[in-house]
Amino acid sequence: MGGLGGFGALFDLRAAGYQDPILVSTTDGVGTKLKIAIETGRHDTIGVDLVAMCVNDLVVQGAEPLLFLDYYAMGMLEVETGRRIIAGIAAGCREAGAALVGGETAEMPGMYHGNDYDLAGFAVGAAERGTLLPRGDTGPGDVVLGLASSGVHSNGYSLVRRIVAAGNAGWADPAPFEAGGVTLAEALLRPTRIYVKPLLALHRAGLVKAAAHITGGGLPGNLPRVLPEGVAAALDVSAWPVPPVFRWLAKTGDVAPEEMLRVFNCGIGMALIVAADHVAAATAQLEAAGERVFRLGSLVAQAGEAAVRFAPIPAGWPR
């Protein structure tokens, strides 16, 4: 509403179909994954990451992403780089069903040097009053489903870059964990998966009680955020196939299993809490939407704060 060029962006909630909406807002960045994009000159997908990190946080609260704004800062604007970044942001917004209503481009030569730049994203979503997640009936007996990630997504890249340096690997080298001539840079810059449309559809069908976006902190750091006190998620790491990139990172960096689970998504980008009698329907709907779904475990009663408990981790996991 109002178009671009004003000092602020306008959005008409009634025109979007809402009667009694609750607004939900998020902000995030891409972290040091930006360093790989800058060092390799590959800027086409980093904008998708920016959108994904924000809108995935909205949808786990039962909110539909409505609008997105970006903040793009650099020493001096390089037009082609900027065009590719903004094109990625626009592509992410289209995938999430959000309007790119504006943003800010800031040239700060005293702050950024050379080709360095930074990105931040801001998203606003809405849900009708009474429909937010997590639901109040989440508890023991519910099942934890995991949706496959597209790779490392946008967390843990300080460690990723240290492992790459320690392994004497070059960004233009073939990725040692992938076939087909994919370079290491291409594999590690694969954009964060956007789960908005399948998860919103699942929520509107009444098939999900809670959801957690698996970012920094991994499963043990994020899943407890949507669980009530006195409940633990009992999970089994053998319940899903760990993508080769994580096995390579663990082996090359000699990273302990507990640290892998704390830093990375390890192949699960989204965790869902579903009633046991809705697992088949939820799985079928998600798979029909193109998601890979894994049954990770279930919720159990425990004393104290919400937590994640892993079954004994096999020796050498995930190498």
PDB file of C-alpha atoms in Angstrom:
ATOM      1  CA  MET A   1       0.000   0.000   0.000  1.00  0.00           C
ATOM      2  CA  GLY A   2       1.481   3.377  -1.003  1.00  0.00           C
ATOM      3  CA  GLY A   3       4.319   2.101  -3.192  1.00  0.00           C
ATOM      4  CA  LEU A   4       8.063   2.703  -2.773  1.00  0.00           C
ATOM      5  CA  GLY A   5       9.897   5.948  -2.156  1.00  0.00           C
ATOM      6  CA  GLY A   6       8.326   7.194   1.058  1.00  0.00           C
ATOM      7  CA  PHE A   7      10.013   7.478   4.437  1.00  0.00           C
ATOM      8  CA  GLY A   8       8.121   4.399   5.592  1.00  0.00           C
ATOM      9  CA  ALA A   9       6.323   1.442   4.045  1.00  0.00           C
ATOM     10  CA  LEU A  10       2.570   0.974   4.425  1.00  0.00           C
ATOM     11  CA  PHE A  11       0.729  -2.342   4.660  1.00  0.00           C
ATOM     12  CA  ASP A  12      -3.027  -2.885   4.813  1.00  0.00           C
ATOM     13  CA  LEU A  13      -3.806  -5.836   7.099  1.00  0.00           C
ATOM     14  CA  ARG A  14      -7.497  -5.806   6.224  1.00  0.00           C
ATOM     15  CA  ALA A  15      -6.692  -6.067   2.517  1.00  0.00           C
ATOM     16  CA  ALA A  16      -4.517  -9.082   3.386  1.00  0.00           C
ATOM     17  CA  GLY A  17      -7.590 -10.805   4.787  1.00  0.00           C
ATOM     18  CA  TYR A  18      -7.053 -10.395   8.539  1.00  0.00           C
ATOM     19  CA  GLN A  19      -9.877  -9.582  10.959  1.00  0.00           C
ATOM     20  CA  ASP A  20      -8.248  -9.633  14.422  1.00  0.00           C
ATOM     21  CA  PRO A  21      -4.503 -10.044  13.763  1.00  0.00           C
ATOM     22  CA  ILE A  22      -1.558 -10.370  16.093  1.00  0.00           C
ATOM     23  CA  LEU A  23       1.633  -8.997  14.549  1.00  0.00           C
ATOM     24  CA  VAL A  24       4.849 -11.015  14.823  1.00  0.00           C
ATOM     25  CA  SER A  25       8.219  -9.466  13.922  1.00  0.00           C
ATOM     26  CA  THR A  26      11.713 -10.871  13.466  1.00  0.00           C
ATOM     27  CA  THR A  27      15.162  -9.631  12.521  1.00  0.00           C
ATOM     28  CA  ASP A  28      18.304 -11.538  11.598  1.00  0.00           C
ATOM     29  CA  GLY A  29      21.409 -11.583   9.439  1.00  0.00           C
ATOM     30  CA  VAL A  30      23.511 -14.119   7.564  1.00  0.00           C
ATOM     31  CA  GLY A  31      26.551 -14.162   9.840  1.00  0.00           C
ATOM     32  CA  THR A  32      30.007 -14.967   8.531  1.00  0.00           C
ATOM     33  CA  LYS A  33      28.592 -16.909   5.594  1.00  0.00           C
ATOM     34  CA  LEU A  34      28.885 -13.446   4.040  1.00  0.00           C
ATOM     35  CA  LYS A  35      32.666 -13.823   4.118  1.00  0.00           C
ATOM     36  CA  ILE A  36      32.526 -16.726   1.681  1.00  0.00           C
ATOM     37  CA  ALA A  37      30.248 -14.788  -0.666  1.00  0.00           C
ATOM     38  CA  ILE A  38      32.591 -11.783  -0.539  1.00  0.00           C
ATOM     39  CA  GLU A  39      35.793 -13.783  -0.973  1.00  0.00           C
ATOM     40  CA  THR A  40      34.418 -15.750  -3.935  1.00  0.00           C
ATOM     41  CA  GLY A  41      32.301 -13.034  -5.575  1.00  0.00           C
ATOM     42  CA  ARG A  42      29.195 -15.235  -5.371  1.00  0.00           C
ATOM     43  CA  HIS A  43      26.360 -12.974  -4.243  1.00  0.00           C
ATOM     44  CA  ASP A  44      23.323 -14.516  -5.946  1.00  0.00           C
ATOM     45  CA  THR A  45      21.923 -16.590  -3.078  1.00  0.00           C
ATOM     46  CA  ILE A  46      22.987 -14.738   0.060  1.00  0.00           C
ATOM     47  CA  GLY A  47      19.802 -12.668  -0.125  1.00  0.00           C
ATOM     48  CA  VAL A  48      17.721 -15.850  -0.030  1.00  0.00           C
ATOM     49  CA  ASP A  49      19.531 -16.756   3.197  1.00  0.00           C
ATOM     50  CA  LEU A  50      18.666 -13.370   4.659  1.00  0.00           C
ATOM     51  CA  VAL A  51      14.961 -13.796   3.991  1.00  0.00           C
ATOM     52  CA  ALA A  52      14.940 -17.428   5.123  1.00  0.00           C
ATOM     53  CA  MET A  53      16.470 -16.685   8.498  1.00  0.00           C
ATOM     54  CA  CYS A  54      13.691 -14.193   9.239  1.00  0.00           C
ATOM     55  CA  VAL A  55      10.606 -15.825   7.736  1.00  0.00           C
ATOM     56  CA  ASN A  56      11.379 -19.285   9.128  1.00  0.00           C
ATOM     57  CA  ASP A  57      11.348 -17.685  12.580  1.00  0.00           C
ATOM     58  CA  LEU A  58       7.939 -16.170  11.832  1.00  0.00           C
ATOM     59  CA  VAL A  59       6.252 -19.315  10.581  1.00  0.00           C
ATOM     60  CA  VAL A  60       7.209 -21.425  13.628  1.00  0.00           C
ATOM     61  CA  GLN A  61       5.004 -19.062  15.622  1.00  0.00           C
ATOM     62  CA  GLY A  62       2.073 -19.724  13.312  1.00  0.00           C
ATOM     63  CA  ALA A  63       2.449 -16.380  11.533  1.00  0.00           C
ATOM     64  CA  GLU A  64       2.215 -15.716   7.809  1.00  0.00           C
ATOM     65  CA  PRO A  65       5.086 -13.503   6.563  1.00  0.00           C
ATOM     66  CA  LEU A  66       3.586 -10.313   5.155  1.00  0.00           C
ATOM     67  CA  LEU A  67       6.401  -7.861   4.549  1.00  0.00           C
ATOM     68  CA  PHE A  68      10.198  -7.735   4.486  1.00  0.00           C
ATOM     69  CA  LEU A  69      12.780  -4.953   4.572  1.00  0.00           C
ATOM     70  CA  ASP A  70      16.540  -5.251   4.157  1.00  0.00           C
ATOM     71  CA  TYR A  71      19.495  -3.226   5.399  1.00  0.00           C
ATOM     72  CA  TYR A  72      22.514  -3.392   3.059  1.00  0.00           C
ATOM     73  CA  ALA A  73      25.673  -1.583   4.163  1.00  0.00           C
ATOM     74  CA  MET A  74      29.036  -1.288   2.402  1.00  0.00           C
ATOM     75  CA  GLY A  75      32.016   1.024   1.977  1.00  0.00           C
ATOM     76  CA  MET A  76      31.071   2.011  -1.563  1.00  0.00           C
ATOM     77  CA  LEU A  77      28.179   0.669  -3.610  1.00  0.00           C
ATOM     78  CA  GLU A  78      29.188  -1.720  -6.378  1.00  0.00           C
ATOM     79  CA  VAL A  79      26.066  -1.766  -8.500  1.00  0.00           C
ATOM     80  CA  GLU A  80      26.313  -5.284  -9.945  1.00  0.00           C
ATOM     81  CA  THR A  81      26.988  -6.818  -6.522  1.00  0.00           C
ATOM     82  CA  GLY A  82      24.027  -4.922  -5.106  1.00  0.00           C
ATOM     83  CA  ARG A  83      21.788  -6.003  -7.961  1.00  0.00           C
ATOM     84  CA  ARG A  84      22.603  -9.673  -7.362  1.00  0.00           C
ATOM     85  CA  ILE A  85      22.067  -9.397  -3.597  1.00  0.00           C
ATOM     86  CA  ILE A  86      18.701  -7.651  -3.952  1.00  0.00           C
ATOM     87  CA  ALA A  87      17.631 -10.129  -6.639  1.00  0.00           C
ATOM     88  CA  GLY A  88      18.273 -12.916  -4.120  1.00  0.00           C
ATOM     89  CA  ILE A  89      16.240 -11.090  -1.477  1.00  0.00           C
ATOM     90  CA  ALA A  90      13.382 -10.691  -3.960  1.00  0.00           C
ATOM     91  CA  ALA A  91      13.537 -14.397  -4.848  1.00  0.00           C
ATOM     92  CA  GLY A  92      13.381 -15.336  -1.156  1.00  0.00           C
ATOM     93  CA  CYS A  93      10.402 -13.050  -0.612  1.00  0.00           C
ATOM     94  CA  ARG A  94       8.552 -14.619  -3.549  1.00  0.00           C
ATOM     95  CA  GLU A  95       9.208 -18.098  -2.140  1.00  0.00           C
ATOM     96  CA  ALA A  96       7.959 -17.025   1.298  1.00  0.00           C
ATOM     97  CA  GLY A  97       4.954 -15.112  -0.048  1.00  0.00           C
ATOM     98  CA  ALA A  98       6.117 -11.857   1.563  1.00  0.00           C
ATOM     99  CA  ALA A  99       6.131  -8.360   0.054  1.00  0.00           C
ATOM    100  CA  LEU A 100       9.526  -6.668  -0.264  1.00  0.00           C
ATOM    101  CA  VAL A 101       8.264  -3.246   0.779  1.00  0.00           C
ATOM    102  CA  GLY A 102      11.576  -1.381   0.994  1.00  0.00           C
ATOM    103  CA  GLY A 103      14.925  -1.249   2.693  1.00  0.00           C
ATOM    104  CA  GLU A 104      18.057   0.839   3.263  1.00  0.00           C
ATOM    105  CA  THR A 105      21.305   0.989   1.310  1.00  0.00           C
ATOM    106  CA  ALA A 106      24.063   2.655   3.319  1.00  0.00           C
ATOM    107  CA  GLU A 107      27.493   3.655   1.986  1.00  0.00           C
ATOM    108  CA  MET A 108      29.966   4.009   4.889  1.00  0.00           C
ATOM    109  CA  PRO A 109      33.539   4.178   3.572  1.00  0.00           C
ATOM    110  CA  GLY A 110      34.890   4.821   7.050  1.00  0.00           C
ATOM    111  CA  MET A 111      33.289   1.652   8.394  1.00  0.00           C
ATOM    112  CA  TYR A 112      33.673  -0.967   5.649  1.00  0.00           C
ATOM    113  CA  HIS A 113      36.798  -1.574   3.590  1.00  0.00           C
ATOM    114  CA  GLY A 114      37.304  -3.039   0.139  1.00  0.00           C
ATOM    115  CA  ASN A 115      34.469  -5.293  -0.979  1.00  0.00           C
ATOM    116  CA  ASP A 116      33.121  -5.926   2.522  1.00  0.00           C
ATOM    117  CA  TYR A 117      29.407  -5.490   3.157  1.00  0.00           C
ATOM    118  CA  ASP A 118      26.825  -6.485   5.718  1.00  0.00           C
ATOM    119  CA  LEU A 119      23.172  -7.480   5.540  1.00  0.00           C
ATOM    120  CA  ALA A 120      20.300  -7.452   7.991  1.00  0.00           C
ATOM    121  CA  GLY A 121      16.684  -8.392   7.417  1.00  0.00           C
ATOM    122  CA  PHE A 122      13.432  -7.432   9.091  1.00  0.00           C
ATOM    123  CA  ALA A 123      10.181  -9.339   8.621  1.00  0.00           C
ATOM    124  CA  VAL A 124       6.666  -8.785   9.903  1.00  0.00           C
ATOM    125  CA  GLY A 125       3.962 -11.433   9.869  1.00  0.00           C
ATOM    126  CA  ALA A 126       0.496 -11.883  11.257  1.00  0.00           C
ATOM    127  CA  ALA A 127      -1.777 -14.525  12.694  1.00  0.00           C
ATOM    128  CA  GLU A 128      -5.387 -14.335  13.752  1.00  0.00           C
ATOM    129  CA  ARG A 129      -5.765 -14.036  17.504  1.00  0.00           C
ATOM    130  CA  GLY A 130      -5.850 -17.467  19.143  1.00  0.00           C
ATOM    131  CA  THR A 131      -3.969 -19.289  16.375  1.00  0.00           C
ATOM    132  CA  LEU A 132      -0.359 -18.698  17.415  1.00  0.00           C
ATOM    133  CA  LEU A 133       2.099 -21.540  18.004  1.00  0.00           C
ATOM    134  CA  PRO A 134       3.063 -23.318  20.184  1.00  0.00           C
ATOM    135  CA  ARG A 135      -0.320 -24.634  21.207  1.00  0.00           C
ATOM    136  CA  GLY A 136      -1.115 -25.156  24.872  1.00  0.00           C
ATOM    137  CA  ASP A 137      -1.762 -28.888  24.508  1.00  0.00           C
ATOM    138  CA  THR A 138       1.822 -29.854  23.661  1.00  0.00           C
ATOM    139  CA  GLY A 139       3.001 -32.631  25.974  1.00  0.00           C
ATOM    140  CA  PRO A 140       4.191 -36.219  26.561  1.00  0.00           C
ATOM    141  CA  GLY A 141       3.199 -38.655  23.847  1.00  0.00           C
ATOM    142  CA  ASP A 142       3.482 -36.145  21.033  1.00  0.00           C
ATOM    143  CA  VAL A 143       5.870 -37.002  18.205  1.00  0.00           C
ATOM    144  CA  VAL A 144       8.845 -34.957  16.980  1.00  0.00           C
ATOM    145  CA  LEU A 145       9.186 -34.788  13.194  1.00  0.00           C
ATOM    146  CA  GLY A 146      12.180 -33.280  11.405  1.00  0.00           C
ATOM    147  CA  LEU A 147      12.284 -31.614   7.995  1.00  0.00           C
ATOM    148  CA  ALA A 148      15.489 -31.998   6.021  1.00  0.00           C
ATOM    149  CA  SER A 149      17.791 -29.008   5.649  1.00  0.00           C
ATOM    150  CA  SER A 150      19.384 -27.974   2.361  1.00  0.00           C
ATOM    151  CA  GLY A 151      22.844 -27.976   3.937  1.00  0.00           C
ATOM    152  CA  VAL A 152      24.582 -25.874   6.563  1.00  0.00           C
ATOM    153  CA  HIS A 153      22.014 -23.064   6.129  1.00  0.00           C
ATOM    154  CA  SER A 154      23.335 -19.844   7.773  1.00  0.00           C
ATOM    155  CA  ASN A 155      24.811 -20.805  11.151  1.00  0.00           C
ATOM    156  CA  GLY A 156      28.196 -22.041  12.275  1.00  0.00           C
ATOM    157  CA  TYR A 157      30.215 -20.451   9.478  1.00  0.00           C
ATOM    158  CA  SER A 158      32.983 -19.164  11.723  1.00  0.00           C
ATOM    159  CA  LEU A 159      33.707 -22.814  12.528  1.00  0.00           C
ATOM    160  CA  VAL A 160      33.154 -23.847   8.895  1.00  0.00           C
ATOM    161  CA  ARG A 161      35.729 -21.331   7.701  1.00  0.00           C
ATOM    162  CA  ARG A 162      38.260 -22.473  10.301  1.00  0.00           C
ATOM    163  CA  ILE A 163      37.776 -26.094   9.243  1.00  0.00           C
ATOM    164  CA  VAL A 164      38.210 -25.183   5.569  1.00  0.00           C
ATOM    165  CA  ALA A 165      41.436 -23.322   6.404  1.00  0.00           C
ATOM    166  CA  ALA A 166      42.703 -26.180   8.568  1.00  0.00           C
ATOM    167  CA  GLY A 167      42.022 -28.631   5.759  1.00  0.00           C
ATOM    168  CA  ASN A 168      43.949 -26.492   3.261  1.00  0.00           C
ATOM    169  CA  ALA A 169      40.938 -26.476   0.964  1.00  0.00           C
ATOM    170  CA  GLY A 170      40.290 -23.750  -1.605  1.00  0.00           C
ATOM    171  CA  TRP A 171      36.904 -22.277  -2.399  1.00  0.00           C
ATOM    172  CA  ALA A 172      37.323 -23.185  -6.084  1.00  0.00           C
ATOM    173  CA  ASP A 173      38.307 -26.790  -5.298  1.00  0.00           C
ATOM    174  CA  PRO A 174      35.749 -29.557  -5.916  1.00  0.00           C
ATOM    175  CA  ALA A 175      33.668 -30.108  -2.784  1.00  0.00           C
ATOM    176  CA  PRO A 176      35.140 -33.291  -1.232  1.00  0.00           C
ATOM    177  CA  PHE A 177      31.690 -34.342   0.005  1.00  0.00           C
ATOM    178  CA  GLU A 178      29.796 -33.871  -3.306  1.00  0.00           C
ATOM    179  CA  ALA A 179      29.986 -35.296  -6.781  1.00  0.00           C
ATOM    180  CA  GLY A 180      29.291 -33.550 -10.057  1.00  0.00           C
ATOM    181  CA  GLY A 181      32.021 -30.921 -10.053  1.00  0.00           C
ATOM    182  CA  VAL A 182      30.376 -28.667  -7.462  1.00  0.00           C
ATOM    183  CA  THR A 183      32.964 -26.344  -5.937  1.00  0.00           C
ATOM    184  CA  LEU A 184      33.434 -26.015  -2.198  1.00  0.00           C
ATOM    185  CA  ALA A 185      32.126 -22.443  -2.345  1.00  0.00           C
ATOM    186  CA  GLU A 186      28.997 -23.457  -4.271  1.00  0.00           C
ATOM    187  CA  ALA A 187      28.235 -26.254  -1.822  1.00  0.00           C
ATOM    188  CA  LEU A 188      28.733 -24.117   1.284  1.00  0.00           C
ATOM    189  CA  LEU A 189      26.785 -21.173  -0.152  1.00  0.00           C
ATOM    190  CA  ARG A 190      23.721 -23.289  -0.908  1.00  0.00           C
ATOM    191  CA  PRO A 191      20.874 -21.145   0.476  1.00  0.00           C
ATOM    192  CA  THR A 192      18.853 -21.807   3.592  1.00  0.00           C
ATOM    193  CA  ARG A 193      15.642 -23.704   2.905  1.00  0.00           C
ATOM    194  CA  ILE A 194      12.444 -21.678   3.285  1.00  0.00           C
ATOM    195  CA  TYR A 195       9.751 -23.770   5.012  1.00  0.00           C
ATOM    196  CA  VAL A 196       6.982 -21.162   5.086  1.00  0.00           C
ATOM    197  CA  LYS A 197       4.346 -22.453   2.678  1.00  0.00           C
ATOM    198  CA  PRO A 198       4.375 -26.168   3.668  1.00  0.00           C
ATOM    199  CA  LEU A 199       4.413 -25.328   7.379  1.00  0.00           C
ATOM    200  CA  LEU A 200       1.654 -22.717   7.107  1.00  0.00           C
ATOM    201  CA  ALA A 201      -0.515 -25.218   5.253  1.00  0.00           C
ATOM    202  CA  LEU A 202       0.147 -27.843   7.937  1.00  0.00           C
ATOM    203  CA  HIS A 203      -0.734 -25.358  10.668  1.00  0.00           C
ATOM    204  CA  ARG A 204      -3.964 -24.305   8.944  1.00  0.00           C
ATOM    205  CA  ALA A 205      -4.912 -27.968   8.664  1.00  0.00           C
ATOM    206  CA  GLY A 206      -4.579 -28.255  12.449  1.00  0.00           C
ATOM    207  CA  LEU A 207      -1.799 -30.843  12.207  1.00  0.00           C
ATOM    208  CA  VAL A 208       1.051 -29.147  14.095  1.00  0.00           C
ATOM    209  CA  LYS A 209       1.241 -28.195  17.776  1.00  0.00           C
ATOM    210  CA  ALA A 210       4.648 -26.491  17.826  1.00  0.00           C
ATOM    211  CA  ALA A 211       7.622 -25.885  15.560  1.00  0.00           C
ATOM    212  CA  ALA A 212      11.256 -24.889  16.035  1.00  0.00           C
ATOM    213  CA  HIS A 213      13.585 -23.397  13.430  1.00  0.00           C
ATOM    214  CA  ILE A 214      16.917 -25.209  13.912  1.00  0.00           C
ATOM    215  CA  THR A 215      19.562 -22.489  13.741  1.00  0.00           C
ATOM    216  CA  GLY A 216      22.556 -21.701  15.983  1.00  0.00           C
ATOM    217  CA  GLY A 217      22.313 -23.985  18.990  1.00  0.00           C
ATOM    218  CA  GLY A 218      21.088 -26.886  16.886  1.00  0.00           C
ATOM    219  CA  LEU A 219      18.351 -29.216  18.083  1.00  0.00           C
ATOM    220  CA  PRO A 220      19.339 -29.051  21.778  1.00  0.00           C
ATOM    221  CA  GLY A 221      19.342 -25.254  21.771  1.00  0.00           C
ATOM    222  CA  ASN A 222      16.183 -24.562  19.774  1.00  0.00           C
ATOM    223  CA  LEU A 223      13.640 -27.323  20.351  1.00  0.00           C
ATOM    224  CA  PRO A 224      13.287 -26.606  24.123  1.00  0.00           C
ATOM    225  CA  ARG A 225      12.220 -23.029  23.262  1.00  0.00           C
ATOM    226  CA  VAL A 226       8.790 -24.332  22.156  1.00  0.00           C
ATOM    227  CA  LEU A 227       8.297 -27.008  24.837  1.00  0.00           C
ATOM    228  CA  PRO A 228       6.531 -26.532  28.178  1.00  0.00           C
ATOM    229  CA  GLU A 229       8.238 -27.038  31.506  1.00  0.00           C
ATOM    230  CA  GLY A 230       8.307 -30.648  32.628  1.00  0.00           C
ATOM    231  CA  VAL A 231       8.705 -32.024  29.091  1.00  0.00           C
ATOM    232  CA  ALA A 232      11.749 -33.366  27.242  1.00  0.00           C
ATOM    233  CA  ALA A 233      12.227 -34.329  23.607  1.00  0.00           C
ATOM    234  CA  ALA A 234      13.760 -37.812  23.478  1.00  0.00           C
ATOM    235  CA  LEU A 235      15.554 -37.996  20.119  1.00  0.00           C
ATOM    236  CA  ASP A 236      17.655 -40.560  18.255  1.00  0.00           C
ATOM    237  CA  VAL A 237      20.416 -39.287  15.937  1.00  0.00           C
ATOM    238  CA  SER A 238      20.169 -42.473  13.861  1.00  0.00           C
ATOM    239  CA  ALA A 239      16.613 -41.512  12.862  1.00  0.00           C
ATOM    240  CA  TRP A 240      17.766 -39.335   9.986  1.00  0.00           C
ATOM    241  CA  PRO A 241      20.609 -39.478   7.428  1.00  0.00           C
ATOM    242  CA  VAL A 242      23.279 -36.888   8.149  1.00  0.00           C
ATOM    243  CA  PRO A 243      24.228 -35.100   4.897  1.00  0.00           C
ATOM    244  CA  PRO A 244      27.821 -35.619   3.700  1.00  0.00           C
ATOM    245  CA  VAL A 245      28.799 -31.980   4.337  1.00  0.00           C
ATOM    246  CA  PHE A 246      28.380 -32.479   8.084  1.00  0.00           C
ATOM    247  CA  ARG A 247      30.328 -35.745   8.061  1.00  0.00           C
ATOM    248  CA  TRP A 248      33.145 -33.938   6.238  1.00  0.00           C
ATOM    249  CA  LEU A 249      33.108 -31.049   8.711  1.00  0.00           C
ATOM    250  CA  ALA A 250      33.163 -33.417  11.693  1.00  0.00           C
ATOM    251  CA  LYS A 251      36.045 -35.479  10.308  1.00  0.00           C
ATOM    252  CA  THR A 252      38.157 -32.632   8.913  1.00  0.00           C
ATOM    253  CA  GLY A 253      37.707 -30.446  11.970  1.00  0.00           C
ATOM    254  CA  ASP A 254      37.764 -33.310  14.501  1.00  0.00           C
ATOM    255  CA  VAL A 255      34.515 -31.933  15.938  1.00  0.00           C
ATOM    256  CA  ALA A 256      32.898 -33.944  18.726  1.00  0.00           C
ATOM    257  CA  PRO A 257      29.318 -35.186  18.193  1.00  0.00           C
ATOM    258  CA  GLU A 258      27.946 -32.992  20.989  1.00  0.00           C
ATOM    259  CA  GLU A 259      29.561 -29.931  19.431  1.00  0.00           C
ATOM    260  CA  MET A 260      28.240 -30.832  15.972  1.00  0.00           C
ATOM    261  CA  LEU A 261      24.707 -31.020  17.378  1.00  0.00           C
ATOM    262  CA  ARG A 262      25.139 -27.732  19.251  1.00  0.00           C
ATOM    263  CA  VAL A 263      26.602 -25.709  16.350  1.00  0.00           C
ATOM    264  CA  PHE A 264      24.940 -27.133  13.223  1.00  0.00           C
ATOM    265  CA  ASN A 265      21.511 -28.307  12.108  1.00  0.00           C
ATOM    266  CA  CYS A 266      23.152 -31.639  11.102  1.00  0.00           C
ATOM    267  CA  GLY A 267      20.527 -32.189   8.406  1.00  0.00           C
ATOM    268  CA  ILE A 268      17.354 -31.093  10.231  1.00  0.00           C
ATOM    269  CA  GLY A 269      16.328 -27.516   9.451  1.00  0.00           C
ATOM    270  CA  MET A 270      12.923 -27.569  11.147  1.00  0.00           C
ATOM    271  CA  ALA A 271      11.471 -29.642  13.995  1.00  0.00           C
ATOM    272  CA  LEU A 272       7.717 -30.102  14.415  1.00  0.00           C
ATOM    273  CA  ILE A 273       5.629 -31.377  17.313  1.00  0.00           C
ATOM    274  CA  VAL A 274       2.650 -33.406  16.102  1.00  0.00           C
ATOM    275  CA  ALA A 275       0.012 -35.457  17.930  1.00  0.00           C
ATOM    276  CA  ALA A 276       0.721 -39.189  17.558  1.00  0.00           C
ATOM    277  CA  ASP A 277      -2.540 -39.795  15.689  1.00  0.00           C
ATOM    278  CA  HIS A 278      -1.730 -37.010  13.204  1.00  0.00           C
ATOM    279  CA  VAL A 279       1.765 -38.202  12.229  1.00  0.00           C
ATOM    280  CA  ALA A 280       0.686 -40.080   9.096  1.00  0.00           C
ATOM    281  CA  ALA A 281      -1.471 -37.220   7.805  1.00  0.00           C
ATOM    282  CA  ALA A 282       1.172 -34.592   8.588  1.00  0.00           C
ATOM    283  CA  THR A 283       3.927 -36.629   6.947  1.00  0.00           C
ATOM    284  CA  ALA A 284       1.852 -37.236   3.822  1.00  0.00           C
ATOM    285  CA  GLN A 285       0.968 -33.553   3.481  1.00  0.00           C
ATOM    286  CA  LEU A 286       4.561 -32.415   3.954  1.00  0.00           C
ATOM    287  CA  GLU A 287       5.964 -34.982   1.527  1.00  0.00           C
ATOM    288  CA  ALA A 288       3.377 -33.972  -1.051  1.00  0.00           C
ATOM    289  CA  ALA A 289       4.717 -30.414  -0.684  1.00  0.00           C
ATOM    290  CA  GLY A 290       8.264 -31.612  -1.430  1.00  0.00           C
ATOM    291  CA  GLU A 291       9.648 -31.942   2.103  1.00  0.00           C
ATOM    292  CA  ARG A 292      11.733 -34.860   3.373  1.00  0.00           C
ATOM    293  CA  VAL A 293      10.287 -35.876   6.740  1.00  0.00           C
ATOM    294  CA  PHE A 294      11.903 -37.943   9.498  1.00  0.00           C
ATOM    295  CA  ARG A 295      10.474 -39.199  12.792  1.00  0.00           C
ATOM    296  CA  LEU A 296      13.087 -38.029  15.288  1.00  0.00           C
ATOM    297  CA  GLY A 297      11.524 -39.180  18.559  1.00  0.00           C
ATOM    298  CA  SER A 298       8.807 -38.169  20.999  1.00  0.00           C
ATOM    299  CA  LEU A 299       8.035 -35.983  23.989  1.00  0.00           C
ATOM    300  CA  VAL A 300       8.357 -37.484  27.466  1.00  0.00           C
ATOM    301  CA  ALA A 301       7.704 -36.226  30.976  1.00  0.00           C
ATOM    302  CA  GLN A 302      10.649 -35.077  33.060  1.00  0.00           C
ATOM    303  CA  ALA A 303      11.176 -32.862  36.071  1.00  0.00           C
ATOM    304  CA  GLY A 304      12.370 -29.315  35.552  1.00  0.00           C
ATOM    305  CA  GLU A 305      12.947 -27.191  32.489  1.00  0.00           C
ATOM    306  CA  ALA A 306      12.291 -28.354  28.929  1.00  0.00           C
ATOM    307  CA  ALA A 307      15.253 -30.110  27.328  1.00  0.00           C
ATOM    308  CA  VAL A 308      16.417 -32.431  24.562  1.00  0.00           C
ATOM    309  CA  ARG A 309      17.690 -35.890  25.472  1.00  0.00           C
ATOM    310  CA  PHE A 310      19.539 -37.937  22.877  1.00  0.00           C
ATOM    311  CA  ALA A 311      19.678 -41.715  22.864  1.00  0.00           C
ATOM    312  CA  PRO A 312      23.276 -42.958  23.114  1.00  0.00           C
ATOM    313  CA  ILE A 313      25.136 -41.537  20.122  1.00  0.00           C
ATOM    314  CA  PRO A 314      26.885 -44.226  18.042  1.00  0.00           C
ATOM    315  CA  ALA A 315      30.674 -44.128  18.120  1.00  0.00           C
ATOM    316  CA  GLY A 316      32.097 -42.043  15.299  1.00  0.00           C
ATOM    317  CA  TRP A 317      28.799 -40.281  14.539  1.00  0.00           C
ATOM    318  CA  PRO A 318      28.400 -38.558  12.103  1.00  0.00           C
ATOM    319  CA  ARG A 319      31.631 -39.507  10.319  1.00  0.00           C
TER     320      ARG A 319
END
